[in-house]
Structures are given as C-alpha cells and as structure tokens.
Short mmCIF file of C-alpha atoms in Angstrom, two decimals:
data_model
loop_
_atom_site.label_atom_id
_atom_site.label_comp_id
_atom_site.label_asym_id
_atom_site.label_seq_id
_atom_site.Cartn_x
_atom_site.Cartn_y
_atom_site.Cartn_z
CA UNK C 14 -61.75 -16.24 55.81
CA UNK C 15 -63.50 -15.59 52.69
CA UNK C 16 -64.80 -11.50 51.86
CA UNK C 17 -68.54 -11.78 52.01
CA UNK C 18 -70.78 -9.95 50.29
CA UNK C 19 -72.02 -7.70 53.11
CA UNK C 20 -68.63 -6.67 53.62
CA UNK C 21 -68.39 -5.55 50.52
CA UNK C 22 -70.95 -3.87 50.45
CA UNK C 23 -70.94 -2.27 53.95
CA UNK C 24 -67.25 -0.95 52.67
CA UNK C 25 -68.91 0.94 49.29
CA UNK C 26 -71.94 1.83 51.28
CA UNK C 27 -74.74 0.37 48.74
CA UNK C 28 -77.41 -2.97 49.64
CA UNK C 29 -76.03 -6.33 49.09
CA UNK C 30 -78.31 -6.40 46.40
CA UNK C 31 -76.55 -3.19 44.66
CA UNK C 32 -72.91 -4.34 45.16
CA UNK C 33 -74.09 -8.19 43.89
CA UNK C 34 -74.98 -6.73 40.79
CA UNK C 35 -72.10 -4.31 40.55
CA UNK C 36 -69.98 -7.31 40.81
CA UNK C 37 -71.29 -9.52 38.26
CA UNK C 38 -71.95 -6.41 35.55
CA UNK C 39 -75.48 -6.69 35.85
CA UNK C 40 -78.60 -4.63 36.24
CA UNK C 41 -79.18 -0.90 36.35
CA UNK C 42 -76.15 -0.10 38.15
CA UNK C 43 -74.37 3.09 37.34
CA UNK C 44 -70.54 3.45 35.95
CA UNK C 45 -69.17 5.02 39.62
CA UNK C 46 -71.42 3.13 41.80
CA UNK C 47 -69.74 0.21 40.10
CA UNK C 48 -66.49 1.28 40.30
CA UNK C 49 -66.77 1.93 43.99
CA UNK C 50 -68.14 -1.46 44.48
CA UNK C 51 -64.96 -2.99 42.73
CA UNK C 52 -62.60 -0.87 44.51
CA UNK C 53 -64.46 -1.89 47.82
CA UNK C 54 -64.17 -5.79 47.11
CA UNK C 55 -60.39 -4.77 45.19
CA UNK C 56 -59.22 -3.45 49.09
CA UNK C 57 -61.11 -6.44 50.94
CA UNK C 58 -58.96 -9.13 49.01
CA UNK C 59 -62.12 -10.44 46.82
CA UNK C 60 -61.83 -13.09 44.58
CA UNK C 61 -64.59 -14.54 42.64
CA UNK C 62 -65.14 -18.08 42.41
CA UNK C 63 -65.84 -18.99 38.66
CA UNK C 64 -67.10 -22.61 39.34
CA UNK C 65 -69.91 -20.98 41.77
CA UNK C 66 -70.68 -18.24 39.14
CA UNK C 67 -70.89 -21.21 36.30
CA UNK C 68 -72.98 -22.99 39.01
CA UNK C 69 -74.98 -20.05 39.02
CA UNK C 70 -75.72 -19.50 35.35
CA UNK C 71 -76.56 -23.24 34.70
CA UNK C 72 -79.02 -23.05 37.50
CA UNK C 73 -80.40 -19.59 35.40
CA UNK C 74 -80.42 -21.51 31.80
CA UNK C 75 -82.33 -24.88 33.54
CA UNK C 76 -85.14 -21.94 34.66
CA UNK C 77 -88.53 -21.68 33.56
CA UNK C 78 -88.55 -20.10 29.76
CA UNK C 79 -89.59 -16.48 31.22
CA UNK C 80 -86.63 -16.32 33.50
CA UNK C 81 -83.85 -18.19 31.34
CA UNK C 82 -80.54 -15.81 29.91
CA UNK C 83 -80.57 -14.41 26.32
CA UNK C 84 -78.34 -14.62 23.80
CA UNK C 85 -79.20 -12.29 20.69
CA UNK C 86 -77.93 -12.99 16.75
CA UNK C 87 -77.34 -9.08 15.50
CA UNK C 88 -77.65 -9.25 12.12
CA UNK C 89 -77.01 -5.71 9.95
CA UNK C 90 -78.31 -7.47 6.66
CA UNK C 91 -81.68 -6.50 5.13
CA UNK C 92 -84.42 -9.11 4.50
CA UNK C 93 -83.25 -11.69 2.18
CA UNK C 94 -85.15 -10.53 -1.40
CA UNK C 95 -82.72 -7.03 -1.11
CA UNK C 96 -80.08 -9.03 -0.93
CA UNK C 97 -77.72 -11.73 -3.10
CA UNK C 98 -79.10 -15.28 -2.18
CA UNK C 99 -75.41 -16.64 -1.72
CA UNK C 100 -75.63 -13.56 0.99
CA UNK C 101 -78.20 -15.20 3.20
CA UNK C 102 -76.98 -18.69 2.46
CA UNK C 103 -73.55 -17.41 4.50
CA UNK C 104 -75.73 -15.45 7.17
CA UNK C 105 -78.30 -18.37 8.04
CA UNK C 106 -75.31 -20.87 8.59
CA UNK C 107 -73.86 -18.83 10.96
CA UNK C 108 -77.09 -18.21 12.69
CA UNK C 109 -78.42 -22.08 12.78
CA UNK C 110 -74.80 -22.73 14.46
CA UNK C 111 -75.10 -20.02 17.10
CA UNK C 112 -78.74 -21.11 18.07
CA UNK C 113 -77.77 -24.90 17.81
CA UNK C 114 -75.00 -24.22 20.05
CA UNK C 115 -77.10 -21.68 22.59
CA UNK C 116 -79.93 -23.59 22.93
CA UNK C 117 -77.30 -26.97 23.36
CA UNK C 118 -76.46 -24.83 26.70
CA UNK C 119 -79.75 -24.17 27.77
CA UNK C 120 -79.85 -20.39 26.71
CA UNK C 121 -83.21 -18.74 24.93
CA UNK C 122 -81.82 -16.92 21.19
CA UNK C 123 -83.28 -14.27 19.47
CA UNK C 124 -82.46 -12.57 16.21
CA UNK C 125 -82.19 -8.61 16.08
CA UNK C 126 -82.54 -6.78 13.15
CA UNK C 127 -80.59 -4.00 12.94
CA UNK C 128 -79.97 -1.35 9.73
CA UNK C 129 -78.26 1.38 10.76
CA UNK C 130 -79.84 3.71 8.33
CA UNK C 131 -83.01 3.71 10.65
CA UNK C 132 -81.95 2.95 14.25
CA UNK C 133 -79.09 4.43 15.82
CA UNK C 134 -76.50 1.83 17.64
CA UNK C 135 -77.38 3.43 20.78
CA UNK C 136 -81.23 2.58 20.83
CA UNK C 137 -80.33 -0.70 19.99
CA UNK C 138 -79.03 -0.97 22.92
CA UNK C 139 -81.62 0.16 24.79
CA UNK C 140 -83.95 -2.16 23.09
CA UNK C 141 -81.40 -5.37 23.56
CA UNK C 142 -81.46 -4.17 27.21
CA UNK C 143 -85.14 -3.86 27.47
CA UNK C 144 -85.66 -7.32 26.10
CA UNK C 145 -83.27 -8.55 28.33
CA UNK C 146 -80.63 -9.94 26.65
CA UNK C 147 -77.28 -10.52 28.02
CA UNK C 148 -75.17 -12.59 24.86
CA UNK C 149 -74.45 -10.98 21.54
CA UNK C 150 -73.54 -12.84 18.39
CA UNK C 151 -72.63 -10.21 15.75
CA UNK C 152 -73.32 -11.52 12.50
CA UNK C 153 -70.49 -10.23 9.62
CA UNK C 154 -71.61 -6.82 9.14
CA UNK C 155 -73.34 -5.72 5.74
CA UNK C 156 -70.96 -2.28 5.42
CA UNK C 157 -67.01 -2.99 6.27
CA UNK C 158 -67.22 0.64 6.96
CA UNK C 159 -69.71 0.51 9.32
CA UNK C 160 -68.36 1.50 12.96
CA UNK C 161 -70.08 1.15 15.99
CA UNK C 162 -70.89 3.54 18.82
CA UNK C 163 -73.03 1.32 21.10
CA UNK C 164 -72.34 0.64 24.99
CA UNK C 165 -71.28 -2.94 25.40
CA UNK C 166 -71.19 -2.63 29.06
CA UNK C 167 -74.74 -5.32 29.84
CA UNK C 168 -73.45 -7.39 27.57
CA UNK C 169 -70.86 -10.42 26.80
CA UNK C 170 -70.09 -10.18 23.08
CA UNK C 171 -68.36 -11.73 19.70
CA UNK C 172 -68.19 -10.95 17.04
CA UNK C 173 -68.10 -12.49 13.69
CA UNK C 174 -65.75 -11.21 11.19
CA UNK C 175 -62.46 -9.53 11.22
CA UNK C 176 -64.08 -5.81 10.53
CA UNK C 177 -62.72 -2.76 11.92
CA UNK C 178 -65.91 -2.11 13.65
CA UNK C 179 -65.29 -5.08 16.02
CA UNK C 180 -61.83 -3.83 17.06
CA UNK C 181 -61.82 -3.84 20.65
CA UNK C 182 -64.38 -6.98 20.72
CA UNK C 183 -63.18 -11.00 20.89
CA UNK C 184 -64.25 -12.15 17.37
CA UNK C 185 -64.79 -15.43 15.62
CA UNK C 186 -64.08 -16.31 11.79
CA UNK C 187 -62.86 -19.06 9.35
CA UNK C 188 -58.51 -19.04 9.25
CA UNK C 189 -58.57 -16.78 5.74
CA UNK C 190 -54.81 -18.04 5.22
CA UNK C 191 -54.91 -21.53 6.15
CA UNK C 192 -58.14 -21.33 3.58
CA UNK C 193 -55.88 -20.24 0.88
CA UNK C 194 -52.40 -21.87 1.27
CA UNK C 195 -54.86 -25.26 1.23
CA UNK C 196 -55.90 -24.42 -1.96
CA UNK C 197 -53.14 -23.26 -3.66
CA UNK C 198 -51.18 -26.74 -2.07
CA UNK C 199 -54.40 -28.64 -3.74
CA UNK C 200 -53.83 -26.91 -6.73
CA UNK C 201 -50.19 -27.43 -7.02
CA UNK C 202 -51.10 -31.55 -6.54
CA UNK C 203 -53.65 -30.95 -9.38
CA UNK C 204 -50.90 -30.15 -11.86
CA UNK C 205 -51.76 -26.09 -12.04
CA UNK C 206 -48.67 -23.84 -12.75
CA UNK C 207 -50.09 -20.11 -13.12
CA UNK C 208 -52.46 -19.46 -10.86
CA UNK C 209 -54.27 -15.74 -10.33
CA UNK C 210 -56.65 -14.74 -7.56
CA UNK C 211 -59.68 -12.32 -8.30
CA UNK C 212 -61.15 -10.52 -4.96
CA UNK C 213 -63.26 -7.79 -4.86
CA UNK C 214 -62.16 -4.57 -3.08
CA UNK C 215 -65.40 -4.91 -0.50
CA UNK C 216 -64.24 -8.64 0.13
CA UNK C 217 -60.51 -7.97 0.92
CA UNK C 218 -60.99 -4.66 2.71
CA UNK C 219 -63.74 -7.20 4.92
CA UNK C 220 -60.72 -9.76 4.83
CA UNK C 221 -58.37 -6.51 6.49
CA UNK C 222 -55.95 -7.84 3.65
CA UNK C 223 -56.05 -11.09 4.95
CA UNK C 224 -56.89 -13.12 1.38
CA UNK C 225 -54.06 -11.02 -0.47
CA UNK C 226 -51.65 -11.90 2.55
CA UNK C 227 -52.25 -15.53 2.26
CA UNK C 228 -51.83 -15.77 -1.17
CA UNK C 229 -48.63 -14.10 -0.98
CA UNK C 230 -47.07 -16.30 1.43
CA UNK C 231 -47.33 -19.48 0.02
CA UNK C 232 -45.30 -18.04 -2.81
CA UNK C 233 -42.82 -16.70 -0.64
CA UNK C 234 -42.08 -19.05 2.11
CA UNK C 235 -40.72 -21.82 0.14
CA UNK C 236 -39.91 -23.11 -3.58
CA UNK C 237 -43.16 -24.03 -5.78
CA UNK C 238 -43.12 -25.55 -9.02
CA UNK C 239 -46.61 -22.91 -9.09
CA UNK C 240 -46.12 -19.42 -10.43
CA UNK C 241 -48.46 -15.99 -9.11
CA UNK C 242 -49.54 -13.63 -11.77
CA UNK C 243 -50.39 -10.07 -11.13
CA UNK C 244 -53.89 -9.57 -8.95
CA UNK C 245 -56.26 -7.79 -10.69
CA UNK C 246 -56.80 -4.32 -8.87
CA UNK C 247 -60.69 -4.37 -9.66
CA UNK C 248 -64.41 -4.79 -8.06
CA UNK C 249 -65.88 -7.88 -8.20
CA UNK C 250 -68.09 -7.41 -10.66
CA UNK C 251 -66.04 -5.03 -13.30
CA UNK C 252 -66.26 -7.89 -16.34
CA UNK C 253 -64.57 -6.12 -18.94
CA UNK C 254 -61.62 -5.35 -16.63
CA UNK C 255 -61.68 -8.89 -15.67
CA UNK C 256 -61.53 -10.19 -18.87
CA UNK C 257 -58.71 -7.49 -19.53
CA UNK C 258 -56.99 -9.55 -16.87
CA UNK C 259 -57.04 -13.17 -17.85
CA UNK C 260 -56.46 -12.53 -21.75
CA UNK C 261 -53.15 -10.06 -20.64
CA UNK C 262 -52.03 -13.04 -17.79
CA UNK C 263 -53.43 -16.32 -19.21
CA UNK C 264 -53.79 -18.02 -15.82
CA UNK C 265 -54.56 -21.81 -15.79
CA UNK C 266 -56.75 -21.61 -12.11
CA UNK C 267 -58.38 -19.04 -10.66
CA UNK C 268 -59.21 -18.34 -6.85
CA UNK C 269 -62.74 -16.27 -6.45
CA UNK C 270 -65.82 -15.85 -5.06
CA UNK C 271 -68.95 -15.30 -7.19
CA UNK C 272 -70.44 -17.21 -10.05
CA UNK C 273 -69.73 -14.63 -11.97
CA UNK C 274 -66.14 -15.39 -12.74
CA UNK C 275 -67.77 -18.69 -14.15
CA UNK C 276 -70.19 -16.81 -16.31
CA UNK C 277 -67.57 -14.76 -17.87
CA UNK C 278 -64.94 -17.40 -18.51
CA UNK C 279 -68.15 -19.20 -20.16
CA UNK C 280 -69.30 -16.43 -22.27
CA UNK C 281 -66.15 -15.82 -23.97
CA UNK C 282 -65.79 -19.58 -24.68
CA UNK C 283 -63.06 -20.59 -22.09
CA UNK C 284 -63.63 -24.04 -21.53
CA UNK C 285 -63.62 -25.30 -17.72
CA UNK C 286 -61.87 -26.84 -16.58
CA UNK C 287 -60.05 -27.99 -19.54
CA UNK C 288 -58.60 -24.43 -20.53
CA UNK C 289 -58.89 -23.02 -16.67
CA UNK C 290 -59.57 -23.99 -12.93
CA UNK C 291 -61.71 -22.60 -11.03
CA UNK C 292 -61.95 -22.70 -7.35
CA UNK C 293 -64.62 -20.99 -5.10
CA UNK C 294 -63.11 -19.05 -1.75
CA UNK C 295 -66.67 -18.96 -0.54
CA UNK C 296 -68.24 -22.58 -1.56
CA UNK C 297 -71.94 -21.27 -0.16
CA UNK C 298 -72.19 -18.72 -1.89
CA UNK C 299 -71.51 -20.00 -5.14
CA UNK C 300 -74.62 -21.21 -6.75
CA UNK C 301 -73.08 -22.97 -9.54
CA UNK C 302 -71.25 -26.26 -8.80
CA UNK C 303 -67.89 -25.93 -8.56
CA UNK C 304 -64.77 -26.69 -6.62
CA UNK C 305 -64.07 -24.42 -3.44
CA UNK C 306 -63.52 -24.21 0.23
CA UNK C 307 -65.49 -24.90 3.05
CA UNK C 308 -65.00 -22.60 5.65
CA UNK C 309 -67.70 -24.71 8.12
CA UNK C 310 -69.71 -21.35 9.18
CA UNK C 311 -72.16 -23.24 11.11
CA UNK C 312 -69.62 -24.13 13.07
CA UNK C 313 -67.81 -20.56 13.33
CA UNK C 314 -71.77 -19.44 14.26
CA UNK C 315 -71.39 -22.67 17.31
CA UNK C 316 -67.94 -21.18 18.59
CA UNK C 317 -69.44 -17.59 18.75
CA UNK C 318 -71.81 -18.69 20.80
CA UNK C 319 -69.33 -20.67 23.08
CA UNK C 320 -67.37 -17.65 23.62
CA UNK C 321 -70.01 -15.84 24.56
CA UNK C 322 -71.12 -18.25 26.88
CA UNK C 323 -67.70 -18.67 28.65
CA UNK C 324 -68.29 -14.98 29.07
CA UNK C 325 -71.55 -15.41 30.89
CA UNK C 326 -70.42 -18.35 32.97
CA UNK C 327 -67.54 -16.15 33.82
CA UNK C 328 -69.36 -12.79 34.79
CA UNK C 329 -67.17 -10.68 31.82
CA UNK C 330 -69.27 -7.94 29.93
CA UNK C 331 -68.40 -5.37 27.70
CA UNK C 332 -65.34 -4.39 25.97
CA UNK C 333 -62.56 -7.09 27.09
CA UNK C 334 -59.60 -6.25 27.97
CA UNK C 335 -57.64 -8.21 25.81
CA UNK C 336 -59.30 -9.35 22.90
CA UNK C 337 -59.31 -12.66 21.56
CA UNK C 338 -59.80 -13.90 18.31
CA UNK C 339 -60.39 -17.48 17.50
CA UNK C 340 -60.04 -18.87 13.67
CA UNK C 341 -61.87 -22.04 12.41
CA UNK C 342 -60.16 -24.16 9.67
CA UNK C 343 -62.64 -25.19 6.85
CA UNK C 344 -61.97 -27.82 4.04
CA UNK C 345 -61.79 -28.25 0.42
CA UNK C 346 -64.71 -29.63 -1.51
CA UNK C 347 -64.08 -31.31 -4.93
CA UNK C 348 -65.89 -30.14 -7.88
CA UNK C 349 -66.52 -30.18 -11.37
CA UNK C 350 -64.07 -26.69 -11.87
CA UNK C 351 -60.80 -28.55 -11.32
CA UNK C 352 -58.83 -31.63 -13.16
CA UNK C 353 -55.73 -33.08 -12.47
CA UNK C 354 -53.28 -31.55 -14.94
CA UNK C 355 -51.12 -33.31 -17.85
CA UNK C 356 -46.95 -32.03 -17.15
CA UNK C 357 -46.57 -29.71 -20.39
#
C-alpha cells in the first residue's frame, strides 16, 4: 500500500498540513521540523510521485493571476543609462527569453533589481519570499567577484553564467568553446593564417578561462594550415597596449568583443577587412556591423527558465545536489569584417 500523508505525519508528530509542506520545500517550515518530516516519510518507504506533483503545479499555473507560481529575473545590473548599451542589449535578451518561456508555461515573471552595494543578499531574500516567488533566473552578474550569501532553500534556481558565485547552483550559458573552435574553423575556410584573440581580463575571468581554453585547443588537437600568435595580457580597453600588440604580431583576424578593437584598427589606418579580420565573440554587443557569433541568449534566457521549471514540477529547491550545467550552441553571422582570403 502506498505511505499516506497522515502517516507521515502522525510518525514526525506535525499536521498534515506541516509535513505536506515539509515535503514539497514549501512554506514557513523550519530546517529540523523538515528534516524530521523527511526522515519520517525516509523510514515509512515514501516515494513521491512526480507526474502527480507536475499535475499539481499545472493545476497552480492555470489559477487565477493572484494565486499562480512566480518565477523572478535577478538582475545585479544598474539601470541601463549607467551602463554600456551593448550591456543591456545582452541582459534584455536573456530576460525576453526567460519570460517568453515562463509565461509559455503558465507561470507569472517578475524582474528584481538587485545592487549589492545597497541591499544585502539576505534581505533579498526576504523580499523574494515576501512577494512570493518560488523560480529564480539569475541574470550574468555585473561583478565576477561578486559571491553570494543568500538562502536558496524557498526557491528552485539557475543561474546564468559560469561565475564563481553560482558554484553550487545548476547554471545555463552559450558553449564558450564550441563558440570559438566555429570561428576559428570559419576563419581557416576564409583563407586567414595568423590569427590573435583580444579578451579582456573581466571577460575571461567571467569566462573561468573558458575563451583562452577554446582557443587553445583548436590549435592543439589537430594540424591547421592557421597559426596562434601570442594573447595580449591586457584590459579591454588599454589601446596603446593593444596597438603595441598587433604592430609587434601582425595578425591577419582578430577574435574580440567591443567596437573598440574596430575603432583602433581604424584610427591608425588598418584597413578592414582588407589588411585584417575582424570577428565579434559577442555579436549583440557590438554596435558596429561586423562579423561575429551568435550565441542565441534569448534562447539561453528560455532554457533557464525550463530548468527552473522542471525544478518546480519536480518539488527540488535550493542548493542541488549535483549541479547541472547546460550549454547552448550559437551561430556565426556574416559580416562586413571578414573576406575570403587570396593563398599568398
């Protein structure tokens, strides 16, 4: 016979309505009433049944508006005229492909503010509690030195972003080496035989390493007709170094990020793309038209939301224990900063 409810909660001694909530995560229940509840159903041979707790939710998110489940878009950036407009290009994408995707399911979203400089994690989430959210999307965070210190415990949670913060949390983001090794393989079509990459050290310590690593392997894993020169070891937007760079190195293509890059190249009269390629790692936020790479972040904001949601459906909250993270290929773009090549 199935464990019932009131045997479960006859065996922790706490109301049916206390060890129901224990056993979904929700509501005001405390950490040892909790645990006692688990341990109770643990003993009794309790299993859940996901399809009846999926039931459950979908009969939640087809509610009136008042009642239906929460998911909230944290977002750490400040309003967009502080920031870079490529900045807020990046962050609204992901955001109009979580709430696509949420509201898709039925769910209510909401966007939270946060700046850690004048709210602690912790009354955040009190305040995400309060407003009774139960889904968190965390946007890429604005500091990749930024750590958190919040309870996750009320909530299912991804995050966006491969930043050290989110350790512990299952996290969403675009494939950073698949991104690369396409380009450098699109490249290598085109013709291109030295080819340099310029990242910032914000963007790579963001990427854990992850840009460097991918350019690195395609070099390594098998014979190219393409040659690497040296990485610059400077910020993004250190122009004289970066000049430094490309007179010393001479590449024909460069892999970046900003307009910038373009601007310099420009000013010093290097023609492109007849003296140098140019390819964008981050197409939206590039301003000027160029060639570059895709990485589809509406759609890395819809599969955020979908893990999130097979959270929900499947009663998990906080921390999991193991973490997953799930990697979205983008595409190239053609542009006006590449040309096929002429063999020298």
């Amino acid at each position: 016979m199935p464990v019932t409810l009131s045997q479960i909660a006859r065996a922790a001694r706490v109301a049916k309505s206390t060890a129901s909530l224990a056993l979904r995560n929700l509501g005001n229940v405390d950490a040892r009433t909790r645990q006692r509840v688990l341990r109770a159903a643990e003993k009794l041979g309790y299993r859940p049944n996901p399809l009846v707790n999926a039931l459950m939710m979908q009969v939640r998110t087809r509610a009136s508006p008042r009642n239906r489940p929460t998911i909230g878009f944290v977002n750490t950036w400040g309003p967009p005229a502080q920031e870079p407009p490529g900045i807020w290009n990046v962050i609204s994408a992901y955001q109009a492909g979580a709430q696509e995707r949420a509201e898709e399911l039925g769910f209510d979203f909401e966007t939270i503010s946060f700046q850690p400089e004048s709210m602690t994690d912790q009354r955040l989430g009190q305040i995400l509690v309060a407003r009774g959210i139960e889904g968190l999307v965390i946007a890429p965070l604005h500091s990749p030195f930024f750590r958190w210190n919040m309870n996750w415990a009320p909530f299912a949670v991804a995050a966006i972003g491969y930043f050290e913060a989110n350790a512990g949390l299952s996290r969403v983001f675009y494939d950073y080496c698949y991104c690369v090794h396409e380009v450098l393989l699109r490249l290598e079509r085109l013709g291109y035989r030295r080819v340099g990459m310029h990242i910032g050290r914000a963007d790579e310590e963001r990427s854990r390493g992850l840009w460097t690593a991918g350019f690195l392997h395609y070099f390594e894993r098998c014979p190219t007709a393409m040659r690497a020169v040296p990485f610059p070891r400077i910020d993004e937007y250190e122009r004289e170094k970066f000049l430094a760079w490309f007179r010393a190195h001479r590449p024909d293509a460069i892999l970046g990020f900003g307009d910038e890059t373009l601007h310099w190249l420009e000013a010093i009269g290097v023609a492109v793309p007849d003296e140098v390629g140019f390819v964008s790692l981050a197409h939206r936020m590039t301003r000027l038209p160029c060639t570059g790479y895709d990485h589809r972040l509406e759609v890395v904001g819809r599969v955020a939301a979908d893990v999130v949601v097979g959270q929900l459906y499947r009663g998990e909250r906080g921390l999991p224990v193991l973490p997953q993270t799930t990697l979205v290929e983008g595409r190239w773009q053609d542009g006006p900063t590449t040309s096929e090549r002429r063999p020298r």
